[in-house]
Short mmCIF file of C-alpha atoms in Angstrom, two decimals:
data_model
loop_
_atom_site.label_atom_id
_atom_site.label_comp_id
_atom_site.label_asym_id
_atom_site.label_seq_id
_atom_site.Cartn_x
_atom_site.Cartn_y
_atom_site.Cartn_z
CA UNK A 1 116.38 91.14 115.96
CA UNK A 2 118.45 93.74 114.13
CA UNK A 3 118.25 97.17 115.73
CA UNK A 4 117.61 99.91 113.19
CA UNK A 5 119.35 103.26 113.67
CA UNK A 6 117.07 106.03 114.87
CA UNK A 7 118.14 109.38 113.43
CA UNK A 8 116.06 112.51 113.78
CA UNK A 9 115.72 115.31 111.24
CA UNK A 10 115.95 119.05 111.84
CA UNK A 11 114.40 121.79 109.71
CA UNK A 12 115.44 125.16 111.20
CA UNK A 13 113.30 128.28 110.87
CA UNK A 14 115.53 129.79 108.18
CA UNK A 15 114.67 126.79 105.98
CA UNK A 16 111.05 126.32 107.08
CA UNK A 17 110.11 129.91 106.26
CA UNK A 18 112.33 130.37 103.21
CA UNK A 19 110.22 131.59 100.28
CA UNK A 20 112.87 130.77 97.70
CA UNK A 21 112.57 126.98 97.98
CA UNK A 22 109.63 124.63 97.54
CA UNK A 23 107.93 122.72 100.40
CA UNK A 24 109.34 119.47 99.02
CA UNK A 25 112.85 120.93 99.08
CA UNK A 26 112.32 121.74 102.77
CA UNK A 27 111.24 118.16 103.41
CA UNK A 28 114.31 116.90 101.56
CA UNK A 29 116.48 119.17 103.73
CA UNK A 30 115.11 117.42 106.82
CA UNK A 31 115.87 114.01 105.31
CA UNK A 32 119.42 115.13 104.52
CA UNK A 33 119.99 116.29 108.12
CA UNK A 34 118.85 112.88 109.36
CA UNK A 35 121.29 111.05 107.08
CA UNK A 36 124.08 113.48 108.01
CA UNK A 37 123.75 112.37 111.65
CA UNK A 38 125.25 109.02 110.68
CA UNK A 39 128.45 109.95 108.83
CA UNK A 40 128.56 113.73 108.99
CA UNK A 41 127.41 113.92 105.39
CA UNK A 42 124.54 112.58 103.28
CA UNK A 43 125.57 109.84 100.84
CA UNK A 44 122.13 109.21 99.30
CA UNK A 45 121.70 109.54 95.52
CA UNK A 46 118.84 111.13 93.60
CA UNK A 47 117.64 107.62 92.80
CA UNK A 48 117.45 106.83 96.53
CA UNK A 49 115.33 109.91 97.29
CA UNK A 50 113.16 109.36 94.19
CA UNK A 51 112.33 105.84 95.38
CA UNK A 52 111.80 107.05 98.95
CA UNK A 53 109.29 109.77 98.00
CA UNK A 54 107.82 108.15 94.90
CA UNK A 55 108.87 110.97 92.56
CA UNK A 56 111.17 111.30 89.55
CA UNK A 57 114.92 111.85 89.82
CA UNK A 58 114.41 115.12 87.96
CA UNK A 59 112.21 116.42 90.80
CA UNK A 60 114.82 115.43 93.40
CA UNK A 61 117.52 117.14 91.35
CA UNK A 62 115.49 120.38 91.37
CA UNK A 63 115.10 120.27 95.16
CA UNK A 64 118.81 119.63 95.67
CA UNK A 65 119.69 122.53 93.37
CA UNK A 66 117.31 124.85 95.24
CA UNK A 67 118.95 124.03 98.56
CA UNK A 68 122.42 124.38 97.07
CA UNK A 69 121.70 127.70 95.35
CA UNK A 70 120.30 129.18 98.58
CA UNK A 71 123.40 128.14 100.52
CA UNK A 72 121.68 125.60 102.77
CA UNK A 73 123.82 122.66 101.60
CA UNK A 74 127.08 121.92 99.78
CA UNK A 75 127.46 119.14 97.23
CA UNK A 76 130.76 117.32 96.70
CA UNK A 77 131.23 114.84 93.86
CA UNK A 78 133.88 112.13 94.20
CA UNK A 79 135.05 110.34 91.07
CA UNK A 80 136.46 106.89 90.52
CA UNK A 81 140.23 106.75 90.14
CA UNK A 82 141.42 107.81 86.67
CA UNK A 83 137.81 108.14 85.56
CA UNK A 84 135.09 110.74 85.06
CA UNK A 85 132.50 108.37 86.50
CA UNK A 86 131.01 109.52 89.80
CA UNK A 87 131.81 107.17 92.67
CA UNK A 88 129.95 109.04 95.39
CA UNK A 89 128.11 112.27 96.13
CA UNK A 90 128.42 113.86 99.56
CA UNK A 91 125.90 116.46 100.70
CA UNK A 92 126.70 118.48 103.81
CA UNK A 93 124.53 120.88 105.78
CA UNK A 94 125.70 124.51 105.88
CA UNK A 95 125.06 125.73 109.40
CA UNK A 96 124.98 129.42 108.44
CA UNK A 97 124.15 130.42 104.84
CA UNK A 98 126.52 132.91 103.25
CA UNK A 99 123.87 135.65 103.11
CA UNK A 100 123.33 135.54 106.88
CA UNK A 101 127.06 135.58 107.56
CA UNK A 102 127.43 138.73 105.51
CA UNK A 103 124.61 140.44 107.43
CA UNK A 104 126.41 139.91 110.76
CA UNK A 105 129.53 141.81 109.68
CA UNK A 106 130.30 144.90 111.83
CA UNK A 107 129.34 148.23 110.28
CA UNK A 108 132.26 150.11 111.84
CA UNK A 109 135.84 148.88 111.73
CA UNK A 110 139.18 150.48 112.45
CA UNK A 111 141.91 151.03 109.88
CA UNK A 112 143.61 147.68 110.46
CA UNK A 113 140.32 145.80 110.08
CA UNK A 114 139.52 147.73 106.90
CA UNK A 115 142.91 146.82 105.46
CA UNK A 116 142.43 143.19 106.46
CA UNK A 117 138.96 143.21 104.91
CA UNK A 118 140.43 144.63 101.70
CA UNK A 119 143.10 141.92 101.62
CA UNK A 120 140.50 139.21 102.20
CA UNK A 121 138.31 140.67 99.46
CA UNK A 122 141.18 140.62 96.98
CA UNK A 123 142.12 137.07 98.00
CA UNK A 124 138.54 135.85 97.79
CA UNK A 125 138.11 137.52 94.41
CA UNK A 126 141.22 135.76 93.11
CA UNK A 127 140.04 132.44 94.51
CA UNK A 128 136.59 132.90 93.02
CA UNK A 129 138.05 133.81 89.64
CA UNK A 130 140.25 130.71 89.79
CA UNK A 131 137.25 128.55 90.66
CA UNK A 132 135.22 130.12 87.86
CA UNK A 133 137.98 129.39 85.36
CA UNK A 134 138.14 125.80 86.52
CA UNK A 135 134.36 125.40 86.38
CA UNK A 136 134.33 126.92 82.89
CA UNK A 137 136.55 124.06 81.70
CA UNK A 138 134.79 121.15 83.36
CA UNK A 139 133.11 119.86 80.22
CA UNK A 140 134.73 117.56 77.69
CA UNK A 141 135.31 118.32 74.02
CA UNK A 142 132.53 115.91 73.01
CA UNK A 143 130.11 117.67 75.39
CA UNK A 144 131.06 121.02 73.87
CA UNK A 145 130.46 119.69 70.36
CA UNK A 146 127.07 118.33 71.43
CA UNK A 147 126.14 121.72 72.90
CA UNK A 148 127.09 123.36 69.59
CA UNK A 149 124.94 120.87 67.69
CA UNK A 150 122.01 121.55 70.05
CA UNK A 151 122.40 125.28 69.39
CA UNK A 152 122.76 124.74 65.63
CA UNK A 153 119.55 122.67 65.50
CA UNK A 154 117.64 125.60 67.02
CA UNK A 155 119.41 128.43 65.19
CA UNK A 156 117.26 128.12 62.04
CA UNK A 157 113.99 128.82 63.88
CA UNK A 158 115.37 131.03 66.67
CA UNK A 159 118.41 132.86 65.22
CA UNK A 160 118.40 135.84 67.61
CA UNK A 161 117.92 133.73 70.72
CA UNK A 162 120.61 131.24 69.70
CA UNK A 163 123.09 134.00 68.84
CA UNK A 164 123.08 134.98 72.53
CA UNK A 165 123.71 131.46 73.81
CA UNK A 166 126.82 130.76 75.88
CA UNK A 167 127.78 127.40 74.34
CA UNK A 168 130.37 126.70 77.05
CA UNK A 169 127.68 127.08 79.70
CA UNK A 170 125.44 124.74 77.72
CA UNK A 171 128.26 122.18 77.63
CA UNK A 172 128.56 122.40 81.41
CA UNK A 173 124.79 122.04 81.70
CA UNK A 174 124.85 118.87 79.59
CA UNK A 175 127.60 117.50 81.82
CA UNK A 176 125.48 118.35 84.87
CA UNK A 177 122.49 116.46 83.42
CA UNK A 178 124.75 113.47 82.85
CA UNK A 179 126.02 113.55 86.44
CA UNK A 180 122.89 114.53 88.38
CA UNK A 181 120.40 112.38 86.47
CA UNK A 182 122.80 109.50 85.82
CA UNK A 183 121.95 109.62 82.10
CA UNK A 184 124.54 108.40 79.61
CA UNK A 185 125.86 111.06 77.24
CA UNK A 186 124.87 108.81 74.33
CA UNK A 187 121.23 108.99 75.52
CA UNK A 188 121.41 112.78 75.74
CA UNK A 189 122.89 112.91 72.24
CA UNK A 190 120.13 110.67 70.87
CA UNK A 191 117.50 112.85 72.53
CA UNK A 192 118.93 116.06 71.03
CA UNK A 193 118.97 114.39 67.60
CA UNK A 194 115.36 113.26 68.04
CA UNK A 195 114.20 116.70 69.20
CA UNK A 196 115.29 118.19 65.88
CA UNK A 197 112.83 115.88 64.09
CA UNK A 198 109.83 116.60 66.34
CA UNK A 199 107.63 119.50 65.26
CA UNK A 200 106.38 120.42 68.76
CA UNK A 201 109.31 119.68 71.06
CA UNK A 202 111.89 121.16 68.68
CA UNK A 203 110.23 124.54 69.38
CA UNK A 204 109.67 124.09 73.11
CA UNK A 205 112.93 122.55 74.34
CA UNK A 206 115.39 125.35 73.63
CA UNK A 207 118.03 124.95 76.34
CA UNK A 208 119.60 122.21 78.50
CA UNK A 209 117.61 123.20 81.61
CA UNK A 210 114.29 122.50 79.87
CA UNK A 211 115.81 119.33 78.42
CA UNK A 212 116.61 118.13 81.95
CA UNK A 213 113.17 119.09 83.26
CA UNK A 214 111.29 117.32 80.44
CA UNK A 215 113.70 114.43 79.83
CA UNK A 216 111.55 111.63 81.24
CA UNK A 217 108.45 112.80 79.35
CA UNK A 218 110.48 113.21 76.16
CA UNK A 219 111.85 109.70 76.56
CA UNK A 220 108.32 108.27 76.76
CA UNK A 221 107.22 110.17 73.64
CA UNK A 222 110.37 109.20 71.75
CA UNK A 223 109.81 105.51 72.45
CA UNK A 224 106.12 105.78 71.53
CA UNK A 225 106.97 107.43 68.22
CA UNK A 226 109.58 104.78 67.40
CA UNK A 227 107.08 102.03 68.24
CA UNK A 228 104.49 103.64 65.96
CA UNK A 229 106.95 103.81 63.07
CA UNK A 230 107.83 100.16 63.57
CA UNK A 231 104.16 99.20 63.31
CA UNK A 232 103.77 101.25 60.16
CA UNK A 233 106.54 99.22 58.55
CA UNK A 234 104.44 96.08 59.01
CA UNK A 235 102.31 96.91 56.00
CA UNK A 236 99.84 94.70 54.17
CA UNK A 237 101.22 92.54 51.40
CA UNK A 238 101.39 94.13 47.94
CA UNK A 239 98.36 93.67 45.69
CA UNK A 240 100.15 91.35 43.28
CA UNK A 241 100.71 88.81 46.07
CA UNK A 242 97.05 88.68 47.12
CA UNK A 243 95.91 88.50 43.48
CA UNK A 244 98.18 85.59 42.68
CA UNK A 245 97.04 83.63 45.73
CA UNK A 246 93.36 84.05 44.79
CA UNK A 247 93.84 83.03 41.15
CA UNK A 248 94.86 79.41 41.64
CA UNK A 249 96.17 76.86 44.04
CA UNK A 250 99.93 77.07 44.05
CA UNK A 251 102.32 74.18 43.75
CA UNK A 252 105.07 73.60 46.37
CA UNK A 253 107.63 75.16 44.01
CA UNK A 254 105.45 78.22 43.46
CA UNK A 255 104.81 78.51 47.20
CA UNK A 256 108.56 78.54 47.90
CA UNK A 257 109.05 81.21 45.25
CA UNK A 258 106.21 83.25 46.74
CA UNK A 259 107.66 82.99 50.26
CA UNK A 260 111.03 84.20 48.97
CA UNK A 261 109.39 87.25 47.40
CA UNK A 262 107.48 88.00 50.60
CA UNK A 263 110.68 87.72 52.63
CA UNK A 264 112.50 90.02 50.19
CA UNK A 265 109.66 92.53 50.43
CA UNK A 266 109.77 92.55 54.25
CA UNK A 267 113.55 93.05 54.24
CA UNK A 268 113.17 96.10 52.01
CA UNK A 269 110.93 97.71 54.64
CA UNK A 270 113.03 96.96 57.71
#
């Protein structure tokens, strides 16, 4: 009999009583700590957690982002060699969130410590600026163009709102949706194109964050609409066909001619 590993989960008080994250995010934190006991990091994907808890990948993505934004975890993405395709995601537990570390700093320091603190501040600022510059250029040119198209589609109805949009940030957001939700960029592009044709959703999905949140629902509605249009194409035969059939019994030659016309009619409506 194969022995299954027995790993326990830990949810510390700082996470349990945090008001900035949802109860489900706290539960996910515990699951992550259990998986970290095996390799030192959590390898599980959003799809894994979605299957485990019976929820959507979008919900899991929200919980992960909550934990990351509050400094409870770090997320590292590893890519395949010479590719932008994600090979693995590694989530690690942060023992002490940044906010708590800052609160433990001494209030009184001597001159040397002040100077050292100043040097560290300058160094950290430079490092942060460097990281911000790198993160600002993470998206591809095609993702930037798609973000511009998304903005352009909305600019007619919401000119003031769209004039304030940071298109580069939108491009990064589209890249994030692609990576976190494992959705092909072609699917995201098709969805943005479809949104522009939908009277309701074109007014209610006005940024990539809402697009990510509603993506699964939008996909269902998009498929339903396409199916409805396909059924509408299967129209009744034109009146002249029904009239001719009722007038007289057709010969084999006339029947072949009639079938050809019916086929030509159907092809026109495909």
